[in-house]
Amino acid sequence: MTNKMWGGRFQSGPDAIMEEINASIGFDKRLFRQDISGSKAHASMLAKQGIISKSDAAEIRKGLVQVQGEIEAGTFTFSRALEDIHLNVESRLKDIIGPAAGRLHTARSRNDQVALDFRLYVRDTVDHFDAQLQGLQVALAEKAEVHAATIMPGFTHLQVAQPVTFGHHMLAYVEMLARDRSRLADARRRMNENPLGAAALAGTSFPIDRHDTAKALGFDRPTRNSLDTVADRDFVLETLSACAICAIHLSRLAEEIVIWSTSQFRFVKLSDKFTTGSSIMPQKRNPDAAELVRAKPGRIIGALTALLTVMKGLPLTYSKDMQEDKEPAFDAFDNMSLAIAAATGMVKDMVPNEAEMRKAAASGFSTATDLADWLVRTLKLPFREAHHVTGSLVALAETEGCDLPELSLSLMHSVEPRITKDIYKVLTVENSVASRVSFGGTAPKNVKREAKRWLKLLKA
């Protein structure tokens, strides 16, 4: 038996294997809202242009509302024989309103229909991500405001480098997420063109109004080339690319939470909400949520790589290869949303251990740069010479088994006789962070001001 929606050219039905590989309804049924919205806009435009009657358009709209209600209620029966969401909706519409349903596909192809549905879906997804990322930024900025002066070690090579503040560290992720939102906004702006009306690939001979459907569906304008329109999946690639970069940022945050919550660091504590236990070791509190967020980029980068590989080398215009665009993207988008939600929850939940962080910040000769800066500023040494003197003092402190603030003035004089007792004022971690007043620096007053600025922007 042929597919009654398109089978006039065919004398028999597809092989079972052909039906298995060809059907997409198992995953593209999630596009039902976008598909029905596009059909409503198309029917309305057809009636305005006199291509179908207003009464048929009204029946079509009424039937589509019923179809959407059935799908949302879970009473709709999806058919694999009808291949995809487009034919499933149209077939049910025909059951409801009769032959008038057949007029809906006038001046339209499944090629521009799927381009429309997927574009609408990705646009909705981008808007969802933007709201989620804004929420994560707020959580980070609020934590930064509270801990603007909470001292922790800053690291390079995962070695203690210089003292910073926990608030400053949180704001670093706010900046990353701002770039992520900007990339998603750029992708949204480029995708916000209406593909409906490109038809199969060449446009249509009917006097359609693509500007009307663009306006009805919230697009800025129609696409300008019908061939490119049905062949294009850049909007998915761009969004997946932005998601991959964002997922890497989330993974870096998650990795730090994993490290910070170890018994070796003890910088933060997560509650039972975002940790799990062990089936054999009763003392364990495992940061599983953070570890899973850390792992999510693998799936998201994989989806991007998969679609890049599918699209590579495809001739214009549409090829069935492009049906492989959705499953990996849907999986990536679902996991992206889950990762953002988990990261937001952990940021709100984690409690910094201020004593441990300050203790760690004061270790590893973290104020050595402050000492070198003092030599430049006070003794007028060239920085390279000051760097050498400071290195010698660090080596001396290592020999003495102490940190720089504990090194006696007489021992310091053995390296540089002009050093005065004022040096000790710059060797505390509090003075170190307070001195970093340059724009973008970690000084608590900078951090407080920047956190307030971000919160004002984010909550506006």
PDB file of N, CA and C in Angstrom, residues 211-280:
ATOM      1  N   HIS A 211       5.988  38.023   2.889  1.00  0.00           N
ATOM      2  CA  HIS A 211       6.148  39.029   3.947  1.00  0.00           C
ATOM      3  C   HIS A 211       5.029  38.888   4.988  1.00  0.00           C
ATOM      4  N   ASP A 212       3.849  38.496   4.537  1.00  0.00           N
ATOM      5  CA  ASP A 212       2.724  38.301   5.460  1.00  0.00           C
ATOM      6  C   ASP A 212       3.014  37.156   6.425  1.00  0.00           C
ATOM      7  N   THR A 213       3.460  36.014   5.905  1.00  0.00           N
ATOM      8  CA  THR A 213       3.749  34.889   6.795  1.00  0.00           C
ATOM      9  C   THR A 213       4.969  35.182   7.672  1.00  0.00           C
ATOM     10  N   ALA A 214       5.909  35.951   7.137  1.00  0.00           N
ATOM     11  CA  ALA A 214       7.063  36.338   7.964  1.00  0.00           C
ATOM     12  C   ALA A 214       6.600  37.137   9.178  1.00  0.00           C
ATOM     13  N   LYS A 215       5.724  38.091   8.948  1.00  0.00           N
ATOM     14  CA  LYS A 215       5.217  38.920  10.044  1.00  0.00           C
ATOM     15  C   LYS A 215       4.410  38.074  11.031  1.00  0.00           C
ATOM     16  N   ALA A 216       3.572  37.201  10.499  1.00  0.00           N
ATOM     17  CA  ALA A 216       2.721  36.376  11.361  1.00  0.00           C
ATOM     18  C   ALA A 216       3.548  35.462  12.262  1.00  0.00           C
ATOM     19  N   LEU A 217       4.714  35.027  11.783  1.00  0.00           N
ATOM     20  CA  LEU A 217       5.530  34.070  12.525  1.00  0.00           C
ATOM     21  C   LEU A 217       6.690  34.727  13.271  1.00  0.00           C
ATOM     22  N   GLY A 218       6.713  36.074  13.264  1.00  0.00           N
ATOM     23  CA  GLY A 218       7.720  36.782  14.048  1.00  0.00           C
ATOM     24  C   GLY A 218       9.089  36.856  13.402  1.00  0.00           C
ATOM     25  N   PHE A 219       9.166  36.652  12.088  1.00  0.00           N
ATOM     26  CA  PHE A 219      10.431  36.783  11.377  1.00  0.00           C
ATOM     27  C   PHE A 219      10.655  38.230  10.953  1.00  0.00           C
ATOM     28  N   ASP A 220      11.910  38.581  10.765  1.00  0.00           N
ATOM     29  CA  ASP A 220      12.243  39.936  10.322  1.00  0.00           C
ATOM     30  C   ASP A 220      11.925  40.152   8.856  1.00  0.00           C
ATOM     31  N   ARG A 221      12.043  39.084   8.056  1.00  0.00           N
ATOM     32  CA  ARG A 221      11.876  39.197   6.610  1.00  0.00           C
ATOM     33  C   ARG A 221      11.840  37.796   6.028  1.00  0.00           C
ATOM     34  N   PRO A 222      11.442  37.633   4.762  1.00  0.00           N
ATOM     35  CA  PRO A 222      11.579  36.331   4.108  1.00  0.00           C
ATOM     36  C   PRO A 222      13.020  36.094   3.663  1.00  0.00           C
ATOM     37  N   THR A 223      13.401  34.844   3.521  1.00  0.00           N
ATOM     38  CA  THR A 223      14.683  34.522   2.893  1.00  0.00           C
ATOM     39  C   THR A 223      14.640  34.967   1.429  1.00  0.00           C
ATOM     40  N   ARG A 224      15.807  35.211   0.823  1.00  0.00           N
ATOM     41  CA  ARG A 224      15.847  35.849  -0.497  1.00  0.00           C
ATOM     42  C   ARG A 224      16.163  34.892  -1.644  1.00  0.00           C
ATOM     43  N   ASN A 225      16.552  33.664  -1.333  1.00  0.00           N
ATOM     44  CA  ASN A 225      16.890  32.721  -2.398  1.00  0.00           C
ATOM     45  C   ASN A 225      16.301  31.364  -2.061  1.00  0.00           C
ATOM     46  N   SER A 226      15.409  30.881  -2.924  1.00  0.00           N
ATOM     47  CA  SER A 226      14.676  29.651  -2.613  1.00  0.00           C
ATOM     48  C   SER A 226      15.595  28.433  -2.555  1.00  0.00           C
ATOM     49  N   LEU A 227      16.639  28.411  -3.373  1.00  0.00           N
ATOM     50  CA  LEU A 227      17.558  27.271  -3.357  1.00  0.00           C
ATOM     51  C   LEU A 227      18.298  27.195  -2.031  1.00  0.00           C
ATOM     52  N   ASP A 228      18.866  28.320  -1.621  1.00  0.00           N
ATOM     53  CA  ASP A 228      19.590  28.369  -0.361  1.00  0.00           C
ATOM     54  C   ASP A 228      18.662  28.061   0.812  1.00  0.00           C
ATOM     55  N   THR A 229      17.414  28.501   0.696  1.00  0.00           N
ATOM     56  CA  THR A 229      16.470  28.350   1.804  1.00  0.00           C
ATOM     57  C   THR A 229      16.264  26.904   2.189  1.00  0.00           C
ATOM     58  N   VAL A 230      16.011  26.038   1.201  1.00  0.00           N
ATOM     59  CA  VAL A 230      15.724  24.642   1.542  1.00  0.00           C
ATOM     60  C   VAL A 230      17.010  23.852   1.798  1.00  0.00           C
ATOM     61  N   ALA A 231      18.165  24.372   1.353  1.00  0.00           N
ATOM     62  CA  ALA A 231      19.431  23.680   1.559  1.00  0.00           C
ATOM     63  C   ALA A 231      20.112  24.078   2.855  1.00  0.00           C
ATOM     64  N   ASP A 232      19.659  25.143   3.485  1.00  0.00           N
ATOM     65  CA  ASP A 232      20.363  25.742   4.619  1.00  0.00           C
ATOM     66  C   ASP A 232      20.079  25.038   5.934  1.00  0.00           C
ATOM     67  N   ARG A 233      21.158  24.711   6.646  1.00  0.00           N
ATOM     68  CA  ARG A 233      21.048  24.299   8.043  1.00  0.00           C
ATOM     69  C   ARG A 233      22.079  25.053   8.888  1.00  0.00           C
ATOM     70  N   ASP A 234      22.539  26.194   8.360  1.00  0.00           N
ATOM     71  CA  ASP A 234      23.496  27.005   9.117  1.00  0.00           C
ATOM     72  C   ASP A 234      22.938  27.410  10.477  1.00  0.00           C
ATOM     73  N   PHE A 235      21.627  27.647  10.528  1.00  0.00           N
ATOM     74  CA  PHE A 235      21.033  28.104  11.780  1.00  0.00           C
ATOM     75  C   PHE A 235      21.178  27.064  12.884  1.00  0.00           C
ATOM     76  N   VAL A 236      21.161  25.785  12.506  1.00  0.00           N
ATOM     77  CA  VAL A 236      21.370  24.718  13.491  1.00  0.00           C
ATOM     78  C   VAL A 236      22.857  24.628  13.847  1.00  0.00           C
ATOM     79  N   LEU A 237      23.703  24.699  12.827  1.00  0.00           N
ATOM     80  CA  LEU A 237      25.146  24.618  13.063  1.00  0.00           C
ATOM     81  C   LEU A 237      25.637  25.752  13.952  1.00  0.00           C
ATOM     82  N   GLU A 238      25.170  26.958  13.673  1.00  0.00           N
ATOM     83  CA  GLU A 238      25.586  28.102  14.488  1.00  0.00           C
ATOM     84  C   GLU A 238      25.146  27.941  15.936  1.00  0.00           C
ATOM     85  N   THR A 239      23.908  27.492  16.108  1.00  0.00           N
ATOM     86  CA  THR A 239      23.391  27.329  17.461  1.00  0.00           C
ATOM     87  C   THR A 239      24.142  26.226  18.199  1.00  0.00           C
ATOM     88  N   LEU A 240      24.400  25.115  17.521  1.00  0.00           N
ATOM     89  CA  LEU A 240      25.170  24.040  18.143  1.00  0.00           C
ATOM     90  C   LEU A 240      26.590  24.497  18.466  1.00  0.00           C
ATOM     91  N   SER A 241      27.172  25.309  17.586  1.00  0.00           N
ATOM     92  CA  SER A 241      28.512  25.825  17.843  1.00  0.00           C
ATOM     93  C   SER A 241      28.529  26.699  19.092  1.00  0.00           C
ATOM     94  N   ALA A 242      27.556  27.598  19.198  1.00  0.00           N
ATOM     95  CA  ALA A 242      27.457  28.448  20.386  1.00  0.00           C
ATOM     96  C   ALA A 242      27.214  27.605  21.631  1.00  0.00           C
ATOM     97  N   CYS A 243      26.396  26.573  21.492  1.00  0.00           N
ATOM     98  CA  CYS A 243      26.136  25.682  22.629  1.00  0.00           C
ATOM     99  C   CYS A 243      27.392  24.925  23.040  1.00  0.00           C
ATOM    100  N   ALA A 244      28.174  24.501  22.067  1.00  0.00           N
ATOM    101  CA  ALA A 244      29.400  23.762  22.381  1.00  0.00           C
ATOM    102  C   ALA A 244      30.362  24.628  23.187  1.00  0.00           C
ATOM    103  N   ILE A 245      30.517  25.888  22.794  1.00  0.00           N
ATOM    104  CA  ILE A 245      31.401  26.789  23.525  1.00  0.00           C
ATOM    105  C   ILE A 245      30.854  27.033  24.930  1.00  0.00           C
ATOM    106  N   CYS A 246      29.550  27.247  25.015  1.00  0.00           N
ATOM    107  CA  CYS A 246      28.923  27.477  26.315  1.00  0.00           C
ATOM    108  C   CYS A 246      29.066  26.243  27.208  1.00  0.00           C
ATOM    109  N   ALA A 247      28.884  25.078  26.626  1.00  0.00           N
ATOM    110  CA  ALA A 247      29.004  23.838  27.407  1.00  0.00           C
ATOM    111  C   ALA A 247      30.413  23.676  27.957  1.00  0.00           C
ATOM    112  N   ILE A 248      31.414  24.130  27.197  1.00  0.00           N
ATOM    113  CA  ILE A 248      32.787  24.087  27.684  1.00  0.00           C
ATOM    114  C   ILE A 248      32.944  24.996  28.901  1.00  0.00           C
ATOM    115  N   HIS A 249      32.318  26.172  28.838  1.00  0.00           N
ATOM    116  CA  HIS A 249      32.365  27.084  29.995  1.00  0.00           C
ATOM    117  C   HIS A 249      31.709  26.442  31.218  1.00  0.00           C
ATOM    118  N   LEU A 250      30.552  25.819  31.010  1.00  0.00           N
ATOM    119  CA  LEU A 250      29.873  25.152  32.116  1.00  0.00           C
ATOM    120  C   LEU A 250      30.729  24.013  32.662  1.00  0.00           C
ATOM    121  N   SER A 251      31.419  23.319  31.760  1.00  0.00           N
ATOM    122  CA  SER A 251      32.266  22.213  32.165  1.00  0.00           C
ATOM    123  C   SER A 251      33.448  22.695  33.002  1.00  0.00           C
ATOM    124  N   ARG A 252      33.993  23.859  32.660  1.00  0.00           N
ATOM    125  CA  ARG A 252      35.101  24.410  33.452  1.00  0.00           C
ATOM    126  C   ARG A 252      34.625  24.782  34.864  1.00  0.00           C
ATOM    127  N   LEU A 253      33.444  25.385  34.940  1.00  0.00           N
ATOM    128  CA  LEU A 253      32.872  25.691  36.248  1.00  0.00           C
ATOM    129  C   LEU A 253      32.635  24.408  37.037  1.00  0.00           C
ATOM    130  N   ALA A 254      32.074  23.399  36.363  1.00  0.00           N
ATOM    131  CA  ALA A 254      31.799  22.131  37.039  1.00  0.00           C
ATOM    132  C   ALA A 254      33.081  21.482  37.536  1.00  0.00           C
ATOM    133  N   GLU A 255      34.132  21.539  36.731  1.00  0.00           N
ATOM    134  CA  GLU A 255      35.416  20.959  37.140  1.00  0.00           C
ATOM    135  C   GLU A 255      35.951  21.658  38.384  1.00  0.00           C
ATOM    136  N   GLU A 256      35.805  22.970  38.443  1.00  0.00           N
ATOM    137  CA  GLU A 256      36.279  23.690  39.624  1.00  0.00           C
ATOM    138  C   GLU A 256      35.465  23.315  40.856  1.00  0.00           C
ATOM    139  N   ILE A 257      34.166  23.133  40.671  1.00  0.00           N
ATOM    140  CA  ILE A 257      33.337  22.707  41.806  1.00  0.00           C
ATOM    141  C   ILE A 257      33.772  21.324  42.289  1.00  0.00           C
ATOM    142  N   VAL A 258      34.084  20.432  41.343  1.00  0.00           N
ATOM    143  CA  VAL A 258      34.575  19.097  41.715  1.00  0.00           C
ATOM    144  C   VAL A 258      35.858  19.218  42.532  1.00  0.00           C
ATOM    145  N   ILE A 259      36.797  20.025  42.031  1.00  0.00           N
ATOM    146  CA  ILE A 259      38.079  20.195  42.740  1.00  0.00           C
ATOM    147  C   ILE A 259      37.867  20.865  44.093  1.00  0.00           C
ATOM    148  N   TRP A 260      37.111  21.949  44.087  1.00  0.00           N
ATOM    149  CA  TRP A 260      36.916  22.717  45.327  1.00  0.00           C
ATOM    150  C   TRP A 260      36.243  21.906  46.429  1.00  0.00           C
ATOM    151  N   SER A 261      35.409  20.939  46.042  1.00  0.00           N
ATOM    152  CA  SER A 261      34.653  20.189  47.057  1.00  0.00           C
ATOM    153  C   SER A 261      35.402  18.958  47.569  1.00  0.00           C
ATOM    154  N   THR A 262      36.617  18.725  47.063  1.00  0.00           N
ATOM    155  CA  THR A 262      37.399  17.586  47.564  1.00  0.00           C
ATOM    156  C   THR A 262      37.892  17.855  48.984  1.00  0.00           C
ATOM    157  N   SER A 263      38.233  16.786  49.690  1.00  0.00           N
ATOM    158  CA  SER A 263      38.756  16.936  51.049  1.00  0.00           C
ATOM    159  C   SER A 263      40.139  17.569  51.034  1.00  0.00           C
ATOM    160  N   GLN A 264      40.820  17.516  49.886  1.00  0.00           N
ATOM    161  CA  GLN A 264      42.132  18.143  49.776  1.00  0.00           C
ATOM    162  C   GLN A 264      42.014  19.671  49.681  1.00  0.00           C
ATOM    163  N   PHE A 265      40.976  20.160  49.027  1.00  0.00           N
ATOM    164  CA  PHE A 265      40.784  21.608  48.881  1.00  0.00           C
ATOM    165  C   PHE A 265      39.836  22.174  49.943  1.00  0.00           C
ATOM    166  N   ARG A 266      38.633  21.594  50.023  1.00  0.00           N
ATOM    167  CA  ARG A 266      37.605  22.037  50.980  1.00  0.00           C
ATOM    168  C   ARG A 266      37.276  23.534  50.819  1.00  0.00           C
ATOM    169  N   PHE A 267      37.231  23.993  49.591  1.00  0.00           N
ATOM    170  CA  PHE A 267      36.899  25.396  49.335  1.00  0.00           C
ATOM    171  C   PHE A 267      35.391  25.645  49.398  1.00  0.00           C
ATOM    172  N   VAL A 268      34.604  24.673  48.929  1.00  0.00           N
ATOM    173  CA  VAL A 268      33.147  24.834  48.942  1.00  0.00           C
ATOM    174  C   VAL A 268      32.495  23.537  49.410  1.00  0.00           C
ATOM    175  N   LYS A 269      31.263  23.673  49.828  1.00  0.00           N
ATOM    176  CA  LYS A 269      30.475  22.505  50.200  1.00  0.00           C
ATOM    177  C   LYS A 269      29.156  22.541  49.452  1.00  0.00           C
ATOM    178  N   LEU A 270      28.788  21.404  48.887  1.00  0.00           N
ATOM    179  CA  LEU A 270      27.484  21.240  48.256  1.00  0.00           C
ATOM    180  C   LEU A 270      26.578  20.455  49.181  1.00  0.00           C
ATOM    181  N   SER A 271      25.310  20.785  49.175  1.00  0.00           N
ATOM    182  CA  SER A 271      24.358  20.093  50.037  1.00  0.00           C
ATOM    183  C   SER A 271      23.947  18.757  49.411  1.00  0.00           C
ATOM    184  N   ASP A 272      23.059  18.072  50.097  1.00  0.00           N
ATOM    185  CA  ASP A 272      22.548  16.793  49.600  1.00  0.00           C
ATOM    186  C   ASP A 272      21.784  16.949  48.282  1.00  0.00           C
ATOM    187  N   LYS A 273      21.355  18.164  47.959  1.00  0.00           N
ATOM    188  CA  LYS A 273      20.582  18.384  46.733  1.00  0.00           C
ATOM    189  C   LYS A 273      21.384  18.065  45.477  1.00  0.00           C
ATOM    190  N   PHE A 274      22.702  18.269  45.529  1.00  0.00           N
ATOM    191  CA  PHE A 274      23.515  18.122  44.323  1.00  0.00           C
ATOM    192  C   PHE A 274      24.686  17.161  44.515  1.00  0.00           C
ATOM    193  N   THR A 275      24.549  16.261  45.473  1.00  0.00           N
ATOM    194  CA  THR A 275      25.566  15.239  45.694  1.00  0.00           C
ATOM    195  C   THR A 275      24.899  13.893  45.881  1.00  0.00           C
ATOM    196  N   THR A 276      25.692  12.837  45.763  1.00  0.00           N
ATOM    197  CA  THR A 276      25.180  11.485  45.992  1.00  0.00           C
ATOM    198  C   THR A 276      26.143  10.748  46.911  1.00  0.00           C
ATOM    199  N   GLY A 277      25.678   9.612  47.414  1.00  0.00           N
ATOM    200  CA  GLY A 277      26.505   8.783  48.274  1.00  0.00           C
ATOM    201  C   GLY A 277      27.081   7.606  47.528  1.00  0.00           C
ATOM    202  N   SER A 278      27.745   6.745  48.263  1.00  0.00           N
ATOM    203  CA  SER A 278      28.352   5.538  47.708  1.00  0.00           C
ATOM    204  C   SER A 278      27.623   4.323  48.247  1.00  0.00           C
ATOM    205  N   SER A 279      27.552   3.291  47.401  1.00  0.00           N
ATOM    206  CA  SER A 279      26.873   2.064  47.834  1.00  0.00           C
ATOM    207  C   SER A 279      27.716   1.250  48.807  1.00  0.00           C
ATOM    208  N   ILE A 280      29.015   1.569  48.907  1.00  0.00           N
ATOM    209  CA  ILE A 280      29.900   0.785  49.770  1.00  0.00           C
ATOM    210  C   ILE A 280      30.645   1.645  50.786  1.00  0.00           C
TER     211      ILE A 280
END
